[in-house]
Short mmCIF file of C-alpha atoms in Angstrom, two decimals:
data_model
loop_
_atom_site.label_atom_id
_atom_site.label_comp_id
_atom_site.label_asym_id
_atom_site.label_seq_id
_atom_site.Cartn_x
_atom_site.Cartn_y
_atom_site.Cartn_z
CA MET D 139 32.18 4.47 29.89
CA LEU D 140 28.58 5.66 29.59
CA GLY D 141 27.73 3.59 26.52
CA GLN D 142 29.03 1.32 23.80
CA ASP D 143 28.91 1.67 20.03
CA GLY D 144 25.57 0.56 18.63
CA GLY D 145 24.18 -0.24 22.06
CA SER D 146 21.70 1.40 24.39
CA LYS D 147 21.34 1.00 28.11
CA ASP D 148 17.91 0.80 29.67
CA ARG D 149 17.16 4.29 30.94
CA SER D 150 13.63 5.10 32.04
CA PRO D 151 12.48 8.36 30.48
CA VAL D 152 11.55 11.40 32.49
CA THR D 153 7.78 11.17 32.27
CA GLN D 154 4.66 13.21 32.75
CA SER D 155 1.73 12.27 34.93
CA PRO D 156 -0.96 10.12 33.20
CA GLY D 157 -3.54 11.97 31.21
CA THR D 158 -1.35 14.59 29.59
CA GLN D 159 -2.92 15.52 26.27
CA PRO D 160 -2.19 18.03 23.52
CA PRO D 161 -4.23 21.23 23.82
CA VAL D 162 -7.70 21.31 22.30
CA PHE D 163 -9.04 24.72 21.38
CA GLU D 164 -12.80 25.16 21.19
CA LYS D 165 -14.91 28.18 20.33
CA PRO D 166 -17.20 29.00 23.29
CA ASP D 167 -20.95 29.13 22.67
CA LYS D 168 -21.26 32.32 24.68
CA PRO D 169 -18.25 34.59 24.45
CA ALA D 170 -19.53 36.66 27.38
CA ARG D 171 -18.73 33.79 29.74
CA VAL D 172 -15.06 33.71 28.87
CA ARG D 173 -13.00 35.38 31.55
CA GLU D 174 -11.08 38.43 30.44
CA PRO D 175 -7.50 37.36 29.67
CA GLU D 176 -4.50 39.12 31.09
CA GLN D 177 -3.03 41.87 28.93
CA GLY D 178 0.00 40.74 26.95
CA SER D 179 -0.36 37.00 27.63
CA LEU D 180 -0.31 34.32 24.96
CA LEU D 181 -3.65 33.06 26.28
CA GLY D 182 -5.26 36.47 25.86
CA GLY D 183 -4.16 36.80 22.27
CA PHE D 184 -5.51 33.40 21.30
CA LEU D 185 -8.90 33.92 22.95
CA SER D 186 -9.40 37.17 21.07
CA TRP D 187 -8.49 35.43 17.84
CA ALA D 188 -10.76 32.46 18.49
CA LEU D 189 -13.79 34.51 19.56
CA ALA D 190 -13.55 36.44 16.32
CA GLY D 191 -14.44 33.19 14.54
CA ARG D 192 -11.03 32.74 12.97
CA THR D 193 -10.11 29.30 14.23
CA SER D 194 -8.37 27.12 11.67
CA ALA D 195 -9.67 23.92 10.08
CA TRP D 196 -7.00 21.78 11.75
CA LEU D 197 -9.35 20.58 14.51
CA THR D 198 -11.46 18.55 12.08
CA SER D 199 -8.40 17.18 10.32
CA ALA D 200 -6.76 16.34 13.63
CA ALA D 201 -9.72 14.27 14.82
CA LEU D 202 -9.85 12.29 11.57
CA HIS D 203 -6.14 11.61 11.36
CA MET D 204 -5.76 10.81 15.03
CA GLY D 205 -7.92 7.77 14.37
CA ILE D 206 -5.71 6.83 11.43
CA VAL D 207 -2.57 7.22 13.52
CA LEU D 208 -3.96 5.11 16.36
CA GLY D 209 -4.93 2.36 13.94
CA LEU D 210 -1.60 2.39 12.20
CA SER D 211 0.25 2.37 15.50
CA LEU D 212 -1.25 -1.05 16.25
CA LEU D 213 -0.18 -2.25 12.81
CA PHE D 214 3.40 -1.01 13.01
CA PHE D 215 4.08 -1.39 16.74
CA SER D 216 5.56 -4.87 16.38
CA LEU D 217 7.56 -4.03 13.26
CA GLN D 218 11.25 -3.33 13.55
CA LYS D 219 12.01 0.38 13.35
CA LYS D 220 13.81 1.41 10.20
CA GLU D 221 16.95 3.46 10.32
CA GLN D 222 16.20 7.17 10.75
CA ILE D 223 16.61 9.22 7.59
CA GLU D 224 19.66 11.36 8.19
CA LEU D 225 18.84 14.83 6.89
CA THR D 226 21.48 17.29 7.95
CA VAL D 227 20.20 20.84 8.00
CA ILE D 228 23.45 22.60 8.70
CA PRO D 229 26.41 20.27 9.15
CA SER D 230 29.98 21.34 9.62
CA ILE D 231 32.52 21.76 6.85
CA LEU D 232 36.12 22.83 6.89
CA VAL D 233 36.81 26.55 6.90
CA GLU D 234 38.38 27.37 3.57
CA ASP D 235 37.68 30.90 2.40
CA SER D 236 38.44 33.49 5.07
CA VAL D 237 37.51 37.14 5.20
CA ASP D 238 40.33 39.66 5.15
CA PHE D 239 39.75 43.19 3.95
CA LEU D 240 40.57 46.77 4.91
CA LEU D 241 38.14 48.31 7.35
CA ASP D 242 36.77 51.78 7.04
CA ALA D 243 38.12 53.57 10.08
CA ASN D 244 34.83 55.37 10.58
CA SER D 245 32.73 52.23 10.32
CA ALA D 246 34.38 50.67 13.35
CA SER D 247 33.49 53.53 15.62
CA SER D 248 30.68 53.02 18.09
CA ASP D 249 30.41 56.64 19.15
CA GLY D 250 26.88 57.93 19.23
CA LEU D 251 25.29 54.52 18.76
CA GLU D 252 21.53 54.72 18.87
CA LEU D 253 19.08 51.90 18.35
CA PRO D 254 17.27 52.59 15.08
CA SER D 255 13.50 52.49 14.93
CA PRO D 256 12.20 49.29 13.34
CA PRO D 257 11.64 49.80 9.61
CA GLU D 258 8.26 49.41 7.97
CA ARG D 259 7.35 45.77 7.48
CA THR D 260 7.51 46.00 3.71
CA VAL D 261 10.68 44.81 2.09
CA GLY D 262 11.49 46.24 -1.31
CA SER D 263 8.71 46.61 -3.81
CA THR D 264 7.30 44.33 -6.46
CA ASP D 265 4.10 44.62 -8.42
CA SER D 266 2.74 41.36 -7.12
CA ALA D 267 4.04 41.55 -3.55
CA THR D 268 1.41 40.55 -0.99
CA THR D 269 0.60 42.90 1.88
CA ILE D 270 1.09 41.26 5.26
CA VAL D 271 -1.97 41.08 7.46
CA VAL D 272 -0.94 40.31 11.03
CA THR D 273 -3.48 38.06 12.73
CA PRO D 274 -2.55 37.48 16.36
CA PRO D 275 -3.43 33.95 17.43
CA SER D 276 -1.97 32.88 20.73
CA LEU D 277 -1.32 29.83 22.82
CA GLU D 278 -4.14 28.80 25.12
CA GLY D 279 -2.44 27.71 28.32
CA LEU D 280 -0.71 24.56 27.15
CA GLU D 281 -0.55 23.30 30.69
CA VAL D 282 0.97 19.84 30.98
CA ALA D 283 1.48 17.78 34.07
CA ALA D 284 4.76 18.30 35.84
CA ILE D 285 7.47 15.80 35.02
CA THR D 286 8.13 13.15 37.60
CA PRO D 287 11.10 14.46 39.58
CA LEU D 288 14.26 12.45 39.93
CA PRO D 289 15.74 12.02 43.39
CA THR D 290 17.03 15.29 44.77
CA ALA D 291 20.62 14.05 44.68
CA MET D 292 20.34 13.56 40.92
CA THR D 293 18.87 16.94 39.92
CA ILE D 294 20.38 20.39 40.01
CA GLU D 295 20.04 23.68 38.30
CA MET D 296 22.80 24.09 35.76
CA THR D 297 24.27 26.93 37.78
CA SER D 298 25.31 24.55 40.60
CA PRO D 299 27.84 23.00 40.65
CA LEU D 300 28.36 24.00 37.01
CA LYS D 301 28.31 27.57 38.24
CA ILE D 302 29.36 30.35 35.90
CA LYS D 303 28.69 34.05 35.89
CA GLY D 304 27.20 35.70 32.85
CA GLY D 305 25.60 34.12 29.83
CA GLY D 306 22.16 35.47 30.71
CA PHE D 307 19.56 37.50 28.84
CA SER D 308 19.92 40.86 30.61
CA GLY D 309 21.67 42.47 27.66
CA ARG D 310 18.60 41.89 25.50
CA LYS D 311 16.39 44.14 27.59
CA LEU D 312 15.47 47.09 25.43
CA GLY D 313 16.77 49.47 28.08
CA ASN D 314 20.12 47.66 28.17
CA ARG D 315 20.67 46.77 24.54
CA ARG D 316 22.35 50.03 23.51
CA ASP D 317 24.80 49.88 26.43
CA ALA D 318 25.61 46.21 25.81
CA ALA D 319 26.22 46.86 22.11
CA LEU D 320 28.50 49.79 22.91
CA ALA D 321 30.43 47.81 25.50
CA GLY D 322 30.74 44.73 23.32
CA GLY D 323 31.90 46.19 20.01
CA GLY D 324 28.72 46.91 18.06
CA THR D 325 28.12 49.97 15.90
CA ALA D 326 25.16 51.96 14.66
CA ALA D 327 25.59 50.26 11.29
CA SER D 328 25.55 46.75 12.76
CA GLU D 329 22.41 47.53 14.74
CA ALA D 330 20.73 48.97 11.65
CA ALA D 331 21.59 45.74 9.82
CA VAL D 332 19.93 43.72 12.60
CA GLU D 333 16.76 45.80 12.34
CA ALA D 334 16.67 45.50 8.54
CA GLY D 335 17.08 41.75 8.85
CA LEU D 336 14.22 41.51 11.34
CA ALA D 337 11.99 43.53 9.01
CA TRP D 338 12.76 41.07 6.21
CA LEU D 339 11.87 38.14 8.45
CA ALA D 340 8.61 39.74 9.57
CA ALA D 341 7.68 40.31 5.93
CA HIS D 342 8.13 36.60 5.19
CA GLN D 343 6.06 35.12 8.02
CA TRP D 344 3.23 32.84 6.97
CA GLU D 345 -0.38 33.41 8.00
CA ASP D 346 -0.24 30.44 10.42
CA GLY D 347 2.63 32.10 12.31
CA SER D 348 5.37 29.94 10.84
CA TRP D 349 8.35 30.65 8.64
CA ARG D 350 9.43 28.30 5.86
CA PHE D 351 12.77 27.85 4.13
CA ASP D 352 10.87 27.61 0.82
CA LEU D 353 10.46 31.27 -0.18
CA GLU D 354 8.87 30.39 -3.50
CA ALA D 355 5.86 28.98 -1.65
CA CYS D 356 5.66 31.94 0.76
CA PRO D 357 2.52 34.00 -0.01
CA GLN D 358 4.30 37.15 1.13
CA CYS D 359 7.23 36.54 -1.23
CA GLY D 360 6.15 34.30 -4.07
CA GLY D 361 9.71 33.72 -5.17
CA HIS D 362 10.67 37.39 -5.47
CA CYS D 363 13.67 36.57 -3.29
CA ARG D 364 16.31 34.35 -4.82
CA ASP D 365 17.97 31.36 -3.18
CA SER D 366 14.92 29.65 -1.75
CA GLY D 367 15.59 26.68 0.52
CA TYR D 368 13.98 23.26 0.31
CA PHE D 369 14.25 21.65 3.77
CA ARG D 370 10.61 21.32 4.83
CA SER D 371 10.67 21.46 8.62
CA SER D 372 8.55 24.43 9.68
CA THR D 373 9.63 24.05 13.31
CA ALA D 374 13.30 24.49 12.37
CA SER D 375 12.66 27.55 10.20
CA THR D 376 10.22 29.09 12.69
CA GLY D 377 12.62 28.48 15.56
CA LEU D 378 15.50 30.18 13.72
CA ALA D 379 13.39 33.24 12.89
CA LEU D 380 12.10 33.57 16.46
CA LEU D 381 15.62 33.35 17.87
CA CYS D 382 16.50 36.48 15.88
CA PHE D 383 13.64 38.52 17.37
CA LEU D 384 14.28 37.20 20.87
CA GLY D 385 17.99 37.94 20.51
CA ALA D 386 17.16 41.59 19.87
CA GLY D 387 14.98 41.75 22.99
CA TYR D 388 11.69 41.60 21.08
CA THR D 389 9.18 39.23 22.69
CA HIS D 390 5.41 38.73 22.52
CA GLN D 391 5.19 41.14 25.46
CA ASP D 392 7.67 43.86 24.52
CA GLY D 393 8.93 45.63 21.42
CA PRO D 394 7.50 46.42 17.98
CA TYR D 395 7.10 42.80 16.85
CA GLN D 396 4.88 41.43 19.62
CA GLU D 397 2.26 39.99 17.25
CA VAL D 398 4.90 38.47 14.98
CA VAL D 399 6.62 36.71 17.89
CA GLN D 400 3.32 35.67 19.45
CA ARG D 401 2.17 34.00 16.24
CA GLY D 402 5.50 32.20 15.87
CA LEU D 403 5.40 30.88 19.43
CA TYR D 404 1.84 29.72 18.90
CA HIS D 405 2.90 27.78 15.80
CA LEU D 406 5.68 26.00 17.69
CA SER D 407 3.45 25.15 20.63
CA GLU D 408 0.67 23.89 18.35
CA SER D 409 3.23 21.79 16.45
CA MET D 410 4.43 20.02 19.61
CA SER D 411 3.48 16.37 20.07
CA ILE D 412 3.14 15.40 23.73
CA THR D 413 4.73 11.98 24.26
CA SER D 414 5.89 9.88 27.19
CA HIS D 415 9.38 11.24 26.49
CA GLY D 416 8.35 14.91 26.54
CA GLY D 417 7.23 17.42 23.94
CA ASP D 418 8.44 16.48 20.45
CA LEU D 419 8.99 19.50 18.17
CA ARG D 420 10.04 17.60 15.08
CA ASP D 421 7.70 18.61 12.27
CA ARG D 422 5.17 15.79 11.93
CA PHE D 423 4.08 16.89 8.47
CA MET D 424 7.29 18.21 6.97
CA GLY D 425 6.74 16.13 3.84
CA ALA D 426 3.52 17.98 3.02
CA ALA D 427 3.40 20.96 0.70
CA GLY D 428 2.81 24.10 2.70
CA GLY D 429 2.92 22.13 5.94
CA ARG D 430 -0.60 20.73 5.44
CA ASP D 431 -1.48 17.23 6.60
CA PRO D 432 -1.17 15.02 3.49
CA GLY D 433 -3.19 12.26 5.11
CA LEU D 434 -2.27 8.59 5.25
CA LEU D 435 1.39 8.92 4.24
CA ALA D 436 2.06 11.44 7.00
CA ALA D 437 0.36 9.17 9.51
CA VAL D 438 2.54 6.24 8.41
CA ASP D 439 5.69 8.36 8.72
CA LEU D 440 4.59 9.50 12.18
CA VAL D 441 4.14 5.92 13.41
CA ARG D 442 7.44 4.80 11.92
CA GLY D 443 9.30 7.77 13.38
CA GLN D 444 10.48 8.94 9.96
CA GLY D 445 10.81 12.50 8.70
CA ASP D 446 12.21 15.39 10.70
CA ASN D 447 15.24 15.26 13.01
CA MET D 448 16.72 16.54 16.24
CA TYR D 449 18.23 19.60 14.59
CA SER D 450 14.69 20.93 14.24
CA HIS D 451 13.71 19.99 17.76
CA GLY D 452 16.79 21.60 19.29
CA ILE D 453 16.34 24.87 17.39
CA ALA D 454 12.63 25.10 18.19
CA ALA D 455 13.23 24.11 21.82
CA LEU D 456 15.85 26.85 22.13
CA ALA D 457 13.29 29.39 20.92
CA LEU D 458 10.66 28.24 23.44
CA THR D 459 13.07 28.10 26.38
CA GLU D 460 14.49 31.54 25.55
CA ALA D 461 11.00 33.04 25.22
CA TYR D 462 10.02 31.61 28.60
CA GLY D 463 13.29 32.62 30.23
CA MET D 464 12.90 36.20 29.01
CA THR D 465 9.23 36.68 29.93
CA ARG D 466 8.33 33.98 32.50
CA ASP D 467 4.95 33.80 30.78
CA VAL D 468 3.09 30.98 32.55
CA ASP D 469 1.52 29.92 29.25
CA LEU D 470 5.01 29.09 27.95
CA LYS D 471 6.33 27.23 30.97
CA GLY D 472 4.67 23.92 30.11
CA PRO D 473 5.78 23.79 26.46
CA ALA D 474 9.30 24.95 27.34
CA GLN D 475 9.70 22.31 30.05
CA GLU D 476 8.28 19.61 27.78
CA ALA D 477 10.72 20.54 25.00
CA ALA D 478 13.65 20.37 27.42
CA THR D 479 12.46 17.05 28.83
CA PHE D 480 12.36 15.55 25.33
CA ILE D 481 16.01 16.55 24.84
CA VAL D 482 16.94 14.93 28.15
CA ASN D 483 15.29 11.66 27.15
CA ALA D 484 16.66 11.79 23.58
CA GLN D 485 20.29 11.82 24.78
CA TYR D 486 22.40 8.87 23.63
CA ASP D 487 24.28 6.64 26.03
CA ASP D 488 27.55 8.26 24.95
CA GLY D 489 26.18 11.61 26.17
CA GLY D 490 25.59 13.25 22.80
CA TRP D 491 22.67 13.66 20.42
CA ARG D 492 22.21 12.95 16.74
CA TYR D 493 19.47 12.99 14.09
CA SER D 494 17.00 10.74 15.91
CA PRO D 495 16.40 10.39 19.66
CA GLY D 496 18.37 7.74 21.48
CA PHE D 497 15.20 5.88 22.44
CA GLU D 498 14.34 5.48 18.73
CA THR D 499 17.66 4.74 17.03
CA PRO D 500 20.61 4.18 19.39
CA SER D 501 23.83 5.42 17.84
CA ASP D 502 26.79 7.70 18.52
CA GLY D 503 26.20 11.39 19.09
CA ASP D 504 27.66 14.15 16.95
CA VAL D 505 28.84 17.59 17.98
CA THR D 506 26.73 19.67 15.58
CA VAL D 507 23.35 18.28 16.60
CA SER D 508 24.43 18.28 20.24
CA GLY D 509 25.23 22.00 20.15
CA TRP D 510 21.59 23.02 19.66
CA GLN D 511 20.40 20.66 22.40
CA VAL D 512 22.98 21.98 24.87
CA MET D 513 22.04 25.61 24.26
CA ALA D 514 18.35 24.76 24.70
CA LEU D 515 19.10 23.05 28.03
CA LYS D 516 21.25 26.01 29.07
CA SER D 517 18.35 28.40 28.36
CA ALA D 518 15.96 26.08 30.19
CA SER D 519 18.22 26.23 33.24
CA LEU D 520 18.45 30.02 33.02
CA GLY D 521 14.65 30.07 33.12
CA GLY D 522 14.49 27.86 36.21
CA LEU D 523 13.27 24.76 34.38
CA LYS D 524 14.34 21.29 35.47
CA VAL D 525 17.35 19.62 33.82
CA PRO D 526 18.73 16.46 35.49
CA TYR D 527 22.32 16.54 36.69
CA GLU D 528 22.90 13.19 34.97
CA THR D 529 22.35 14.88 31.60
CA TRP D 530 25.31 17.19 32.17
CA LEU D 531 27.49 14.32 33.37
CA ARG D 532 26.75 12.35 30.20
CA LEU D 533 27.45 15.43 28.09
CA GLU D 534 30.81 15.88 29.81
CA ALA D 535 31.79 12.31 28.92
CA PHE D 536 30.71 12.83 25.31
CA LEU D 537 32.76 16.02 24.96
CA ASP D 538 35.76 14.27 26.50
CA ALA D 539 35.52 11.63 23.76
CA MET D 540 35.22 14.25 21.00
CA GLN D 541 38.10 16.42 22.26
CA ARG D 542 41.66 16.19 20.97
CA GLU D 543 44.70 17.02 23.03
CA ASP D 544 45.15 20.32 21.18
CA GLY D 545 41.66 21.49 22.17
CA GLN D 546 39.98 20.83 18.82
CA TYR D 547 36.80 18.75 18.48
CA LEU D 548 35.69 15.95 16.19
CA TYR D 549 32.32 15.77 14.44
CA LYS D 550 31.73 12.23 15.77
CA ARG D 551 33.73 9.15 16.69
CA GLY D 552 36.28 8.46 13.99
CA GLY D 553 35.81 11.88 12.40
CA LYS D 554 38.18 14.76 11.85
CA PRO D 555 38.31 18.09 13.68
CA THR D 556 36.91 21.13 11.88
CA GLY D 557 36.57 24.79 12.75
CA SER D 558 32.82 24.49 13.23
CA ASN D 559 32.97 21.46 15.48
CA THR D 560 35.78 22.99 17.51
CA ALA D 561 33.74 26.17 18.05
CA ILE D 562 30.65 24.17 19.05
CA GLY D 563 32.61 21.94 21.40
CA LEU D 564 34.27 24.92 23.06
CA LEU D 565 30.93 26.70 23.49
CA CYS D 566 29.45 23.60 25.13
CA ARG D 567 32.39 23.50 27.53
CA MET D 568 31.91 27.18 28.35
CA VAL D 569 28.20 26.96 29.14
CA GLY D 570 28.91 23.72 31.01
CA GLY D 571 31.05 25.57 33.50
CA TRP D 572 34.67 25.20 32.41
CA PRO D 573 36.80 28.15 33.56
CA LEU D 574 38.73 30.00 30.89
CA THR D 575 41.93 28.87 32.60
CA GLN D 576 41.22 25.19 31.84
CA ALA D 577 44.12 23.93 29.72
CA HIS D 578 42.20 22.30 26.87
CA LEU D 579 39.74 25.17 26.66
CA ARG D 580 42.60 27.64 26.52
CA LYS D 581 44.27 25.66 23.72
CA GLY D 582 41.07 25.42 21.71
CA VAL D 583 40.28 29.11 22.04
CA ALA D 584 43.83 29.97 20.99
CA LYS D 585 43.52 27.74 17.91
CA LEU D 586 40.18 29.28 17.01
CA GLY D 587 41.68 32.72 17.49
CA THR D 588 44.02 32.12 14.55
CA GLU D 589 41.08 31.73 12.16
CA ARG D 590 39.42 34.49 10.18
CA PRO D 591 35.71 34.75 9.35
CA ASP D 592 34.68 32.61 6.40
CA ARG D 593 33.09 34.37 3.43
CA ASN D 594 30.30 31.83 3.05
CA HIS D 595 30.19 29.39 5.96
CA MET D 596 27.86 31.14 8.40
CA TYR D 597 27.55 28.10 10.66
CA PHE D 598 31.24 28.37 11.50
CA ASN D 599 31.07 32.16 11.73
CA TYR D 600 28.12 32.06 14.13
CA TYR D 601 29.62 29.61 16.62
CA SER D 602 33.11 31.07 16.41
CA THR D 603 31.69 34.54 17.11
CA LEU D 604 29.96 33.26 20.26
CA VAL D 605 33.13 31.59 21.54
CA GLN D 606 35.38 34.56 20.76
CA HIS D 607 32.92 36.95 22.42
CA HIS D 608 32.84 34.92 25.62
CA ALA D 609 36.62 34.48 25.66
CA GLY D 610 37.44 38.11 24.87
CA GLY D 611 41.05 39.15 24.54
CA ALA D 612 43.16 39.70 21.45
CA GLY D 613 41.41 37.00 19.44
CA TRP D 614 38.04 38.72 19.86
CA GLN D 615 39.52 42.10 19.05
CA ARG D 616 40.82 40.73 15.74
CA TRP D 617 37.72 38.74 14.90
CA ASN D 618 34.93 41.17 15.75
CA PRO D 619 35.58 44.07 13.33
CA ARG D 620 36.21 41.70 10.43
CA MET D 621 33.03 39.71 11.06
CA ARG D 622 30.86 42.71 11.84
CA GLU D 623 31.88 44.79 8.84
CA TYR D 624 31.68 41.86 6.43
CA LEU D 625 28.07 41.23 7.41
CA VAL D 626 27.12 44.91 7.33
CA LYS D 627 28.58 45.32 3.84
CA SER D 628 27.20 42.08 2.40
CA GLN D 629 23.55 42.61 3.39
CA ALA D 630 21.08 43.02 0.51
CA THR D 631 19.89 46.63 0.18
CA GLU D 632 17.45 46.57 -2.74
CA GLY D 633 14.19 44.99 -3.80
CA HIS D 634 12.36 42.24 -1.99
CA GLU D 635 15.65 40.87 -0.66
CA ARG D 636 16.43 44.08 1.23
CA GLY D 637 17.64 43.24 4.74
CA SER D 638 18.55 39.61 3.97
CA TRP D 639 21.74 37.67 3.28
CA TYR D 640 22.67 34.66 1.22
CA PHE D 641 26.04 32.92 1.26
CA ALA D 642 26.52 30.04 -1.16
CA GLU D 643 28.28 26.99 0.26
CA PRO D 644 27.62 23.27 -0.14
CA HIS D 645 25.05 23.04 2.65
CA SER D 646 23.29 26.42 2.65
CA ALA D 647 20.98 25.41 -0.22
CA GLN D 648 18.81 23.35 2.16
CA GLY D 649 17.91 26.32 4.35
CA GLY D 650 18.42 28.93 1.66
CA ARG D 651 18.19 32.67 2.21
CA LEU D 652 16.08 32.41 5.36
CA TYR D 653 18.66 30.21 7.08
CA THR D 654 21.69 32.35 6.19
CA THR D 655 19.79 35.53 7.10
CA ALA D 656 18.91 34.15 10.54
CA MET D 657 22.50 33.08 11.20
CA ALA D 658 23.81 36.50 10.13
CA ILE D 659 21.34 38.35 12.37
CA MET D 660 22.20 36.22 15.42
CA THR D 661 25.90 36.76 14.72
CA LEU D 662 25.41 40.54 14.75
CA GLU D 663 23.39 40.28 17.97
CA VAL D 664 26.33 38.71 19.79
CA TYR D 665 27.03 41.86 21.86
CA TYR D 666 23.85 41.47 23.92
CA ARG D 667 22.26 38.14 22.99
CA TYR D 668 24.17 36.35 25.74
CA MET D 669 26.12 38.32 28.31
CA PRO D 670 29.84 37.40 28.47
CA LEU D 671 30.59 34.36 30.60
CA TYR D 672 34.00 35.38 31.92
CA ARG D 673 33.79 39.12 32.43
CA GLU D 674 31.27 41.54 33.85
CA VAL D 675 29.66 44.27 31.76
CA ALA D 676 28.18 47.18 33.69
CA LEU D 677 24.78 48.12 32.31
CA GLU D 678 22.91 51.24 33.32
CA ARG D 679 19.61 49.43 33.82
CA GLU D 680 19.15 45.86 35.02
#
């Protein structure tokens, strides 16, 4: 048994070398002395932006409030930590309303599939719509000290001994994407829907590079899109949006949205707090309107550990680790490793993760929060970053405790199995190295294969699509055309909402239209976002 209920064993965190500090960006007195940055790097983009005199006012605010935070930390250090506020961004619910409709025979054909050109970055038309001005800030070499390595016997890359073929990013390469979509079951219509969704996201990016669930506050939207969300974590919303661009093969170095992706990555990296446990991507100021520092109250929340949760960290960490894994940009390696290290140290003694890190509020893990952390660690491993072997062993024990004999998975100890949790648990088993012949995995996949896409619950649809795609077979052949055509036909086609989706269910209101749009886009990207784990797909260009 790796842990007991309500208890926490003493585990020393994976640490950085002394002296690691958050990045400080300064405008040089003499721009001519700045070395010419490399073309296409995050560092180069930021230097150009800074030398143009467009640095933000956050430096002054940061210096002032750092003093406040340090003072308050002395005041609150000896106080007992309060229970973490449990804000669930996208929890699981039972699948109730399934999709079942007649398919247009022509719509399912993938003959002649061509990747459409990205649409113009204007979505719909309104009299008061704001024109987007893309300002390309970039990350200035957030180099952090290397983490202290564990003994060699206790560290491995995920691919050994948890070795599996597939699951990589090669399908996302722009030269491979068409072939992967054709081989996997995509159509010209589904690819056009992806591109329209990305155009909508680009049109709703904030000037600081972030995305927000609150569309009413978005200067580029101003509430012209219905179904605005209210969850205030900018790292969660920015991470979700970036995952959509990365899933389509569009990075800060390649594709038509380089500046958009670059600005988003900069926002995540700037939002990271470097701690002794790694890089924390929970939004420090999520209680502030527009993401601005509200002053003393935010500082108090930061010291007390209140506010954002591990959902946000896992989503943002997944975006950073994917971006690094796809580009191997040296400016991203430090932030990506720090984000992964924080996940490692946040793991509970039972092997799972929940709303707050285990070193803050020891508790039992849950499957939904754990799913994002596992995928971020998987991407970190694909990029050659360090993930301790012990982390995977603890995860295995946690999944064993959540698994039922019939292959379904619970939400947490004492909970009930649901379609979403079963899909997440199965996906974690797959990326953790279980062969498709494993008895419990086979049972779970078979059970999931009897389900149909849900009309509103995109969280279930997203994870089930990933599992069915990896498993293949008759279940995937039934699921894919239903899911694909439902999303193609339900996408908004008019006005400022053009290219987006919204599905009303009890929990989608928190993330609103931006959340459901991101989940729909990633679901349609399934054919190339991760290559199949259990079968090989021949691509023309590697």
